[in-house]
XYZ file of C-alpha atoms in Angstrom:
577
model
C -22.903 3.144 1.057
C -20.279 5.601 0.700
C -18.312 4.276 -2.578
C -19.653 7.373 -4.468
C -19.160 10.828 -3.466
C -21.542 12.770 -1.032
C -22.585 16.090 -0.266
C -21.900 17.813 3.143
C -24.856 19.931 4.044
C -23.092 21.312 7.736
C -20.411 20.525 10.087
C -21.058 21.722 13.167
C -18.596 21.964 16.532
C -20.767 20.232 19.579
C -21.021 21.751 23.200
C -19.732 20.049 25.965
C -22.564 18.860 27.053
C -23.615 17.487 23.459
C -19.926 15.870 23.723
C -20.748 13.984 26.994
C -23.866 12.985 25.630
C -22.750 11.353 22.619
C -20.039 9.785 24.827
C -22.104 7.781 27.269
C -24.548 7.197 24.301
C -21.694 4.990 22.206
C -20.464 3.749 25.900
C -24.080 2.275 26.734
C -24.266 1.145 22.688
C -21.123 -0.873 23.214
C -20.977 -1.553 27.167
C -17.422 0.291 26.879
C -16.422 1.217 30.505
C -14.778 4.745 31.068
C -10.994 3.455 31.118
C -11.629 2.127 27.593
C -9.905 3.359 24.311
C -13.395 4.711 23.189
C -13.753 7.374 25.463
C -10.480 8.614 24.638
C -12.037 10.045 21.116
C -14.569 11.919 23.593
C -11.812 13.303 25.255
C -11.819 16.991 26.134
C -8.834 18.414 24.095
C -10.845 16.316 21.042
C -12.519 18.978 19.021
C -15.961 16.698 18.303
C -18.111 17.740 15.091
C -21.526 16.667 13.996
C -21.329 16.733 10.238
C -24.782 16.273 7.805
C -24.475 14.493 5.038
C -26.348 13.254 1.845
C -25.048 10.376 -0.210
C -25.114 9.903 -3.869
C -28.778 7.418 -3.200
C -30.123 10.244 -1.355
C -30.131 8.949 2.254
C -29.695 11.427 4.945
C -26.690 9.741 7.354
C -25.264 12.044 10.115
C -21.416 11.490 11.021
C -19.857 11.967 14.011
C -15.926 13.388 13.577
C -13.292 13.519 16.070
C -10.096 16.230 15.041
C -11.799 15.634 11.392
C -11.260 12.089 11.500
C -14.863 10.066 11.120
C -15.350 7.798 14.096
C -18.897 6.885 13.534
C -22.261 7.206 11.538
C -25.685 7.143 12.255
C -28.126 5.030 10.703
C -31.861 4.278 11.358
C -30.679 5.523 15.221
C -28.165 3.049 15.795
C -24.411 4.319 15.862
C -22.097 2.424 13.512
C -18.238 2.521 14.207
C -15.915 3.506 11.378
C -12.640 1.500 10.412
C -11.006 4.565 12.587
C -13.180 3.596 15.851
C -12.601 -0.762 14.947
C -8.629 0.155 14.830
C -8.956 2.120 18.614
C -11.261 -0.646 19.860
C -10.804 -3.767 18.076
C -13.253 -5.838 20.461
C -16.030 -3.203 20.233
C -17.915 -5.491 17.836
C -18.072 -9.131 16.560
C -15.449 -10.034 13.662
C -16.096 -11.882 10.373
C -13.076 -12.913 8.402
C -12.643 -13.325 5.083
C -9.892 -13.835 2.287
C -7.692 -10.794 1.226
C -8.580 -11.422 -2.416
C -12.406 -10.320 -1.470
C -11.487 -6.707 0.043
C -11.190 -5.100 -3.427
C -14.797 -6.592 -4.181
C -15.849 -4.879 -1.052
C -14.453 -1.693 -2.154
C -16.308 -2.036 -4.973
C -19.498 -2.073 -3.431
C -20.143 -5.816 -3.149
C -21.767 -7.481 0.032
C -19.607 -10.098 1.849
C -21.258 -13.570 1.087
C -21.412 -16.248 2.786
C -19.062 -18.585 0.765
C -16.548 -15.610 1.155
C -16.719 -16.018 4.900
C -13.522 -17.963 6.695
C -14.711 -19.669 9.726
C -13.666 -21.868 12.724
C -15.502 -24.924 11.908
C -18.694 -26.275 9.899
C -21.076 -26.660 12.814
C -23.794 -24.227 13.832
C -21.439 -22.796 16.577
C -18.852 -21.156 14.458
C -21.644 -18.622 13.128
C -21.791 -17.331 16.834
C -25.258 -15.845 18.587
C -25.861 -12.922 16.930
C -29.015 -11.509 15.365
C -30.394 -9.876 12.159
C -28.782 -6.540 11.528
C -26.033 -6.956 14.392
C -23.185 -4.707 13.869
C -20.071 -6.972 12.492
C -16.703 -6.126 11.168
C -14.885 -7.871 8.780
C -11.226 -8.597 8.921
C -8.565 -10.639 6.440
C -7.006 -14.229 7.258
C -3.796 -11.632 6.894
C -4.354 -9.299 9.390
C -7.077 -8.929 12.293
C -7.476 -4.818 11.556
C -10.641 -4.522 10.652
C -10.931 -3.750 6.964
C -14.613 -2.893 6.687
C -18.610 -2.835 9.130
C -21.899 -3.769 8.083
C -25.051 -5.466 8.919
C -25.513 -8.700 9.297
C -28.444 -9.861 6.548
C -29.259 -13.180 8.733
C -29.067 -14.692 12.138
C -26.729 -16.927 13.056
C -28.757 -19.974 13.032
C -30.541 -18.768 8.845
C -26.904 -18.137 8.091
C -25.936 -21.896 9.297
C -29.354 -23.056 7.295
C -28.285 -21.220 4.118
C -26.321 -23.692 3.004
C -23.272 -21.691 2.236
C -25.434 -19.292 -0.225
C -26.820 -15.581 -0.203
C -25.490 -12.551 1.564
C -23.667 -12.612 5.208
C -23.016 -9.133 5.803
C -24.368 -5.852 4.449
C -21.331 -3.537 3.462
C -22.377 -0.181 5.076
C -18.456 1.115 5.321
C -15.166 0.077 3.693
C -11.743 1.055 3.834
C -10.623 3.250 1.306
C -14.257 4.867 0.496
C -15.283 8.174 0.857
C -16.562 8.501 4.339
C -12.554 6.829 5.107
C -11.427 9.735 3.136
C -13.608 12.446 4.183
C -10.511 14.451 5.195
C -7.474 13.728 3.413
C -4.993 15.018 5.825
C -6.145 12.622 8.003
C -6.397 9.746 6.612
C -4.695 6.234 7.927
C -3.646 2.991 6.325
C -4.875 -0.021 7.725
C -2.639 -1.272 10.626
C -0.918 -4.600 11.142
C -2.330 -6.536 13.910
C -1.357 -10.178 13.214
C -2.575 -12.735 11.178
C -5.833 -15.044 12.165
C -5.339 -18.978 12.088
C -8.196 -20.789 11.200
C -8.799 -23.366 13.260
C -8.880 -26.858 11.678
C -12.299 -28.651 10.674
C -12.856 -31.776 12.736
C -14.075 -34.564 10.832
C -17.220 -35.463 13.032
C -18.688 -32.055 12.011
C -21.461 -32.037 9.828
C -19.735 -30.609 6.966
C -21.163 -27.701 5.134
C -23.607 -27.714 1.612
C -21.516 -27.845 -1.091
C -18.207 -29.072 0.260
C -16.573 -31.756 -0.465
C -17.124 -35.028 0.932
C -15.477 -37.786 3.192
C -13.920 -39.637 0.496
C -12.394 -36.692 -1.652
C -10.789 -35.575 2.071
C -9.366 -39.379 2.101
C -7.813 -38.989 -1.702
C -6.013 -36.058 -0.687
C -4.268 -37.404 2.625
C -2.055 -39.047 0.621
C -0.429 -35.712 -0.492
C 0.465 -34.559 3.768
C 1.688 -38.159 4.254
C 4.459 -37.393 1.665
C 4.941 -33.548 3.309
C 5.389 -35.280 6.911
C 7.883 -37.942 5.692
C 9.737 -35.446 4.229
C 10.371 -33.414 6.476
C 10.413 -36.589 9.074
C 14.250 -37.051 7.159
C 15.261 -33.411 7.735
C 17.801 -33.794 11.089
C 16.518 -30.547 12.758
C 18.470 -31.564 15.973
C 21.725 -32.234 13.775
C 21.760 -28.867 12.070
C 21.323 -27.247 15.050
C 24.372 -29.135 17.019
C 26.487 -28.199 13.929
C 25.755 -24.495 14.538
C 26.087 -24.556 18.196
C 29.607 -26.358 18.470
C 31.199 -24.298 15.090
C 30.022 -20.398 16.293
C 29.164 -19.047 18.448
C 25.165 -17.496 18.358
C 25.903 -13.930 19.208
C 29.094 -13.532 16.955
C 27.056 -14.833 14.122
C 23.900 -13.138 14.786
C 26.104 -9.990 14.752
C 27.541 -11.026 11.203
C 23.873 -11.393 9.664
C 22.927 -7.936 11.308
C 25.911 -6.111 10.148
C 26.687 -7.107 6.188
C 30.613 -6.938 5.189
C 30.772 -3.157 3.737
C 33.959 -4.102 1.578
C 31.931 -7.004 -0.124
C 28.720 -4.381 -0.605
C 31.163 -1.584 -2.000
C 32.460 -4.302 -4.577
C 29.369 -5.585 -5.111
C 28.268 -1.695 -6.233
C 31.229 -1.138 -8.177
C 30.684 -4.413 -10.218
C 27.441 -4.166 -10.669
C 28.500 -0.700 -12.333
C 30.476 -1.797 -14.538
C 28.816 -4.441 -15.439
C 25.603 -2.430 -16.440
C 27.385 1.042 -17.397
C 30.695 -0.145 -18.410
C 30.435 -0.437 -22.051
C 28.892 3.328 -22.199
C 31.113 4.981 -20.146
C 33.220 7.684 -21.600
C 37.134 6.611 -21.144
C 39.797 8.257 -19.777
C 37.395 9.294 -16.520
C 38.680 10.664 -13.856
C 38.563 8.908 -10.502
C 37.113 11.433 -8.102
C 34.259 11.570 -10.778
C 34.076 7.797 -11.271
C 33.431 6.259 -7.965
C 30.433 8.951 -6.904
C 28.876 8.931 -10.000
C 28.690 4.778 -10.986
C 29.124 3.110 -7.770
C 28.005 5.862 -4.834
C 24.393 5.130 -6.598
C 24.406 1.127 -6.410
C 25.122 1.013 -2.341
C 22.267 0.816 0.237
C 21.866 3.492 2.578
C 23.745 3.776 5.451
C 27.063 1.847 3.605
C 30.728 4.302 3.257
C 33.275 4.019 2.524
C 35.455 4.781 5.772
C 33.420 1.823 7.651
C 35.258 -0.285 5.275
C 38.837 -1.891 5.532
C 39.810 0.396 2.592
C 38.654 3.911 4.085
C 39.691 5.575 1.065
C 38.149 6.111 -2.399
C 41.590 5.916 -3.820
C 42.758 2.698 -1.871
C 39.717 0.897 -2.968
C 40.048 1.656 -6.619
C 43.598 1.020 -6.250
C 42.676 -2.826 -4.800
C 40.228 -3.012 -7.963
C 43.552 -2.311 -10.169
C 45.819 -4.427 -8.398
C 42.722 -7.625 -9.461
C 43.096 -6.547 -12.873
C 39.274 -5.360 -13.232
C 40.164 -1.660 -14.023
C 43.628 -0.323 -15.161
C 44.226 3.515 -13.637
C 47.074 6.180 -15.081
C 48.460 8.723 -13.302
C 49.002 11.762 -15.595
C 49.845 14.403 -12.857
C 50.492 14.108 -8.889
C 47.318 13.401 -7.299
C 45.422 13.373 -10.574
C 44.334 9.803 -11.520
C 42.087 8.451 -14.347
C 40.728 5.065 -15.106
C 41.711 3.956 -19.085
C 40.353 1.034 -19.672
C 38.149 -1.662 -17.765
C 38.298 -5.167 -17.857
C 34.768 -6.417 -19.172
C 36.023 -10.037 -19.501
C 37.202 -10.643 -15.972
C 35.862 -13.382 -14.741
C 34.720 -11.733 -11.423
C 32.699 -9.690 -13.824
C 31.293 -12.681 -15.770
C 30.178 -14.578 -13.320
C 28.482 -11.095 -11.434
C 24.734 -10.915 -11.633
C 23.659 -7.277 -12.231
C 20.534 -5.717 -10.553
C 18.860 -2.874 -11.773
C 18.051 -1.781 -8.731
C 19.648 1.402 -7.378
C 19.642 3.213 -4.115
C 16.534 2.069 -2.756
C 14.409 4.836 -1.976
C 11.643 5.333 1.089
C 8.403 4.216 0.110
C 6.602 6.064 2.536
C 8.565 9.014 0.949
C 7.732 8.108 -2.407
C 4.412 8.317 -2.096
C 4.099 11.158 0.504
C 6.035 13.092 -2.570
C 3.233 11.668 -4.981
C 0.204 12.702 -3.007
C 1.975 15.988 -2.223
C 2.415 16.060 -6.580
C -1.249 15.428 -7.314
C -3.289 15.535 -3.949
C -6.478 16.118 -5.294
C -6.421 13.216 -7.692
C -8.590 10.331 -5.976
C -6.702 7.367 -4.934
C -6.865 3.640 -5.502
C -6.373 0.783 -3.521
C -3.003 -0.732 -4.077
C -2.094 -4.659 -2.446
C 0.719 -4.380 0.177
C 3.321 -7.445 1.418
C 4.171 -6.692 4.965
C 7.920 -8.254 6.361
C 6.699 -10.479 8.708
C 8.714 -12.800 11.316
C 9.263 -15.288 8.217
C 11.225 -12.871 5.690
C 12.563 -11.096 8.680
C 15.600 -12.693 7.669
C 15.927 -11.756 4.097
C 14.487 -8.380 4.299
C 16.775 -7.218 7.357
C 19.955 -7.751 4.951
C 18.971 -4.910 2.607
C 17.760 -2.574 5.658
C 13.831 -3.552 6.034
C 12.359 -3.567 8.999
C 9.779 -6.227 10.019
C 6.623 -4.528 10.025
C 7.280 -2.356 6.473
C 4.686 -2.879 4.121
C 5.933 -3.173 0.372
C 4.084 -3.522 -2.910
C 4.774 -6.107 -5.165
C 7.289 -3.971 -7.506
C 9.625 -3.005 -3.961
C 9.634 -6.538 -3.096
C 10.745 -8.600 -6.603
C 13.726 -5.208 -6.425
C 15.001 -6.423 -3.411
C 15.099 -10.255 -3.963
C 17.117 -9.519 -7.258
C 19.251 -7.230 -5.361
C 19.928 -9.804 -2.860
C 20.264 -12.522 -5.198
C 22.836 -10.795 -7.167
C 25.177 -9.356 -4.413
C 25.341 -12.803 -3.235
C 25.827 -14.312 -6.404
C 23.218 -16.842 -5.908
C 22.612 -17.138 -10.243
C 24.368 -20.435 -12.040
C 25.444 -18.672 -15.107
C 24.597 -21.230 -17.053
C 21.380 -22.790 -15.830
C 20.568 -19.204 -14.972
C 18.963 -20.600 -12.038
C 19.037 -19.455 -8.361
C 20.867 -21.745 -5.455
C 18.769 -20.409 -2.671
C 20.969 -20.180 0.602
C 20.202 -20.852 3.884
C 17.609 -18.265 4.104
C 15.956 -18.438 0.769
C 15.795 -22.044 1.537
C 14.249 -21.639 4.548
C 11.047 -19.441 2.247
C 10.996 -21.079 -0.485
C 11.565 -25.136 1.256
C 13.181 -27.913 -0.832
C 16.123 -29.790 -0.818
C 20.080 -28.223 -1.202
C 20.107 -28.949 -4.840
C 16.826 -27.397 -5.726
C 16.966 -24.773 -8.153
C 14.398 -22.177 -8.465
C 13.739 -18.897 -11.444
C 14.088 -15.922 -9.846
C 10.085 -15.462 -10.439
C 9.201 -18.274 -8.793
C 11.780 -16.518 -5.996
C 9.407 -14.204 -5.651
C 6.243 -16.131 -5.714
C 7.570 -17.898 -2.742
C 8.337 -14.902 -0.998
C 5.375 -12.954 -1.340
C 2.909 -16.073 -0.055
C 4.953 -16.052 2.931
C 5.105 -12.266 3.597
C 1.425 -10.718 5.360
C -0.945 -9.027 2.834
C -2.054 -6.024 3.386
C -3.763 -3.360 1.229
C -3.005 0.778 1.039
C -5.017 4.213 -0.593
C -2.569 5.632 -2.977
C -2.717 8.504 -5.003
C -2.940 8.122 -9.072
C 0.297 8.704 -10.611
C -1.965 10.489 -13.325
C -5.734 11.389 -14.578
C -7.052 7.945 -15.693
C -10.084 7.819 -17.789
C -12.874 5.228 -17.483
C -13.248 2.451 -20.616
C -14.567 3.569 -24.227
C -14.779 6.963 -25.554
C -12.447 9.450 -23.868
C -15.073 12.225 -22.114
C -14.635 15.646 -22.637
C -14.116 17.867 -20.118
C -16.906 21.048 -20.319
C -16.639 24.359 -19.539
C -19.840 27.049 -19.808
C -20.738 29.854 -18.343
C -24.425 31.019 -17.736
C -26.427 33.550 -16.254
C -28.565 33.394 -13.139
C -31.005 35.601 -11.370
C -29.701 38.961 -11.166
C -27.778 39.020 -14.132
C -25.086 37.163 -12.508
C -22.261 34.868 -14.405
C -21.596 31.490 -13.171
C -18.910 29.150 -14.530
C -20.239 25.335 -14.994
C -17.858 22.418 -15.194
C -18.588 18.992 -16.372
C -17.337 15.384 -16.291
C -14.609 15.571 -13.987
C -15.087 12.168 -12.508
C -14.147 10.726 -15.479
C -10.474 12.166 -15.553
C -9.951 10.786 -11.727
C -10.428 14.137 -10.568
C -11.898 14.454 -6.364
C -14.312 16.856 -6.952
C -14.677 18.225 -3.538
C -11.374 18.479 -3.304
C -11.224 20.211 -6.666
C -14.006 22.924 -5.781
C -12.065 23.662 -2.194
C -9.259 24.768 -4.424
C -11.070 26.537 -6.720
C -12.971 28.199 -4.071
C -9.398 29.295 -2.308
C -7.411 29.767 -5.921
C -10.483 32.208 -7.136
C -12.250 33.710 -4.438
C -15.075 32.492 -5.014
C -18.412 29.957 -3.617
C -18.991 26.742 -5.510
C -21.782 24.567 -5.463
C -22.951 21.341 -7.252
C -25.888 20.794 -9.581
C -27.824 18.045 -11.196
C -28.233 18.115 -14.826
C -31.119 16.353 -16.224
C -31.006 14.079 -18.540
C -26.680 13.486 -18.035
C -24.655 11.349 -15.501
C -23.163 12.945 -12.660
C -22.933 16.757 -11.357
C -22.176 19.855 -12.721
C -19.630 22.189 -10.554
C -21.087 25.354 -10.469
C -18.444 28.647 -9.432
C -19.780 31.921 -9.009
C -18.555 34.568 -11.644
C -16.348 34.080 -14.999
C -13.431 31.836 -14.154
C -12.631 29.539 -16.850
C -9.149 30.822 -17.668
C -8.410 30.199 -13.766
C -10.008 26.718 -14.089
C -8.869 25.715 -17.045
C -5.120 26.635 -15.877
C -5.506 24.342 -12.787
C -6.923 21.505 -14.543
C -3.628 21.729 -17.237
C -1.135 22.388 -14.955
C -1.761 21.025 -11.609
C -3.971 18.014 -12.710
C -2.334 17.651 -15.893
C -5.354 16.768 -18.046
C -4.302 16.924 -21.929
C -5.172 20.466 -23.201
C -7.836 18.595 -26.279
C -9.800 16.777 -23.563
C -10.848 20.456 -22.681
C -13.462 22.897 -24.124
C -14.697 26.238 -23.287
C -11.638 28.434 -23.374
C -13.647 30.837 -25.843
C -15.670 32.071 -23.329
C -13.238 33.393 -20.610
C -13.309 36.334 -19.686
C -11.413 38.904 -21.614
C -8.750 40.617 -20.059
C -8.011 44.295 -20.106
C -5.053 45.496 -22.058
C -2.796 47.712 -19.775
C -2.429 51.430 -21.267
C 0.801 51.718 -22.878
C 2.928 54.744 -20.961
């Protein structure tokens, strides 16, 4: 319902009594009792709005905003909670689940159907007691946040008779539309709050339409036999004994929480070499050495005086004595490295990562939307650390919790399978260790790529999705549009600047006409154009030089994909003195 962009008609503050109102109205909606987390977006300090709206099918909806942030619509009188509301209250409304691979269909504009629906058994029960056009959310098998709230399109008992075809729920809100990003500077990611088990199918349940039958189920018992035998041989009990009488549990869980800095400053300073050390300019001097190759390759937090060496010049000094880098002094206190020792066969066997310093996410992308934050954003597939890659991920400084995408996570599993030299230099294999092993599964003399590494790791970490902003203006499939700028003349003699077709190019256009309202001084508007897709943004006066200077610089839209620069407005030429 809100996939395309709308138009805001008003936005107006409510009264206090309006306020109070509208509070026990969603209370008596939702039987929510005055202690509960919904009244707290009525609260008093809350500054409430009722904002009019039209969508791009024409449909009057009024929504209901609490410090700018949407926290529910109205529709045919009934109040519908947003995402916002469903992450305050999660048990405001029934929950359907479904798989994380259907959420980008859903932002899409797709219905959730009923195949795509994960529930707790096959008999009638598991569709609940709900009725036709019941308020439902929809949630992931990775994470009970709810994701999404619609309608449902049957009853419980036609949805159990529809033999696993049609429509389950009507889509009327997603996460990541436009009614989720009605204000930018508010906007949230979806939060992490646990995964949902489905609960196994019994096999005196009348199994579903479509599904297969008793005696494929009995051809593929075979396969968990074999999975419970082996791991029937694994001597959990005898592991454990090992580890109990050789260390002691807090001394080792305090050598897995704090890595060795000296083997982490090697690691950077051979991982330097190894990529840099054929294009490094010798005779260098030391002091300019060790913070320009290796500073770069440590993690955050690591120095050099937390080490056993303390000192830049007793470290490189060690590297010397191990014949890996040979250093001359030519005056006192002046030192330079001469040569390096490429065939060394600590260097050999060392598996580079290109990874350097590894940098904030949140950061990164909080300095990308800051870069192009009127650019709309797309929906981007997230790995949350979990309790299962705790583990791994707490060795290069992750916390369990951290959502990474899919480029952040394969950096760190080659960066932790090269500083512990996991790679067989000739199979060019990885040897998990004890904690890889315990992701990926298999024996001690497994051997895995360092793809399927990852593979194993990201099934096991939660999925999640994010909004991010474009890194650029991306244009739709086909013929590149043109970008179109006019002026024309309205009642009164008046100029007006029209602009055209910036959808195509990525480009938020309310977002865009807020800046060219503040940038130019001037009122916008939009306006249909018969006979053409989309809207025309209409400025008051001449100011395509101003326009056309934002969409080149800030938006960074290729100077050909623009017309119209012949009709700016002329500027005066300043009397010369």
């Amino acid at each position: 319902m809100f996939i395309k962009p709308f138009r805001v008609k008003s936005n107006i503050l409510v009264t206090g009594s309006e306020r109070k109102r509208l509070k026990q109205r969603a209370q008596s909606q939702f039987a929510a009792s005055e202690s509960s987390p919904l009244a707290e977006l009525f609260g008093n300090k809350c500054k409430v709005c009722v904002v009019k709206i039209v969508t791009h099918g024409e449909c009057q909806v009024t929504v209901y905003t609490s410090d700018k942030r949407p926290i529910f619509f109205e529709l045919d009188s009934k109040l519908i909670p947003t995402v916002y509301t469903l992450w305050a209250c999660p048990d405001m409304v029934p929950e359907f689940t479904t798989h994380p691979a259907v959420l980008p269909k859903l932002a899409n504009g797709a219905d959730l159907m009923i195949p795509g629906v994960v529930r707790r058994g096959n008999d009638m029960k598991s569709w609940g007691n709900y009725r036709k056009d019941d308020i439902v959310a929809v949630n992931l098998t990775s994470n009970r946040a709810a994701v999404g709230v619609g309608l449902l399109a049957h009853s419980s008992d036609d949805l159990y008779m529809c033999g696993g075809h049609g429509i389950a729920v009507r889509m009327m809100h997603v996460f990541g539309d436009k009614l989720w990003g009605m204000e930018p500077s508010v906007c949230q990611q979806v939060p992490l709050m646990g995964a949902i088990q489905a609960v196994p199918k019994l096999d005196d349940e009348f199994p579903p339409l479509g599904s297969p039958g008793p005696e494929v189920a009995k051809e593929q018992q075979p396969s968990v036999k074999e999975v419970t035998e082996k791991l029937a041989d694994v001597d959990v009990n005898g592991e454990l004994e090992a580890e109990v009488e050789g260390n002691d549990p807090d001394d080792e869980f305090e050598e897995e929480s704090q890595p060795d800095p000296d083997k982490l400053i090697k690691g950077a300073f051979l991982n330097a070499i190894k990529l840099q050390g054929k294009k490094m300019a010798l005779p260098i001097l030391t002091s300019t050495f060790y913070p320009q190759y290796v500073q770069p390759e440590l993690p955050e937090g690591i120095e050099m005086k937390r080490s056993s060496y303390k000192k830049v010049g007793t470290f490189l000094k060690e590297m010397a004595k191990e014949g890996l880098i040979q250093i001359k002094e030519e005056k006192k206190g002046i030192e330079k490295i001469v040569s390096i020792n490429l065939e060394h066969p600590d260097v050999l066997s060392f598996y580079p990562y290109k990874m350097k310093k590894p940098e904030d996410p949140e950061a990164g992308t909080a300095d990308q939307s800051a870069s192009t934050p009127l650019l709309l954003t797309k929906m981007v597939e997230m790995y949350a650390v979990n309790e299962a890659t705790e583990k791994l991920f707490g060795s290069v400084g992750v916390a369990v919790g951290k959502a990474l995408d899919e480029t952040q996570v394969r950096n760190y599993i080659k960066d932790y399978v090269g500083r512990n030299k996991l790679i067989d230099p000739q199979s060019k294999m990885v040897t998990p260790d004890d904690t890889l092993r315990a992701i990926c599964g298999g024996s001690e003399t497994t051997l895995y790529s360092v793809p399927e590494v990852i593979e194993h790791v990201l099934r096991n970490m939660t999925s999640t999705f994010e909004m991010r902003s474009q890194k650029g203006p991306v244009t739709k499939g086909g013929k590149r549009s043109i970008i179109h700028l006019t002026t024309a003349t309205r009642s009164g003699n008046k100029k007006v600047t029209l602009i055209s077709n910036l959808e195509d190019y990525g480009v938020n256009v309310a977002e865009f006409a807020k800046a060219v309202k503040l940038g130019a001084a001037a009122s916008t508007s939009m306006a249909e154009v018969p006979g053409t897709k989309g809207e025309q943004l209409l400025v008051q006066g001449n100011h395509i030089k101003f326009v056309y200077d934002l969409l080149t610089g800030t938006y960074q839209i290729p100077k050909a994909c623009i017309t119209g620069l012949e009709f700016a407005k002329e500027q005066k030429k300043k009397k010369k003195k």
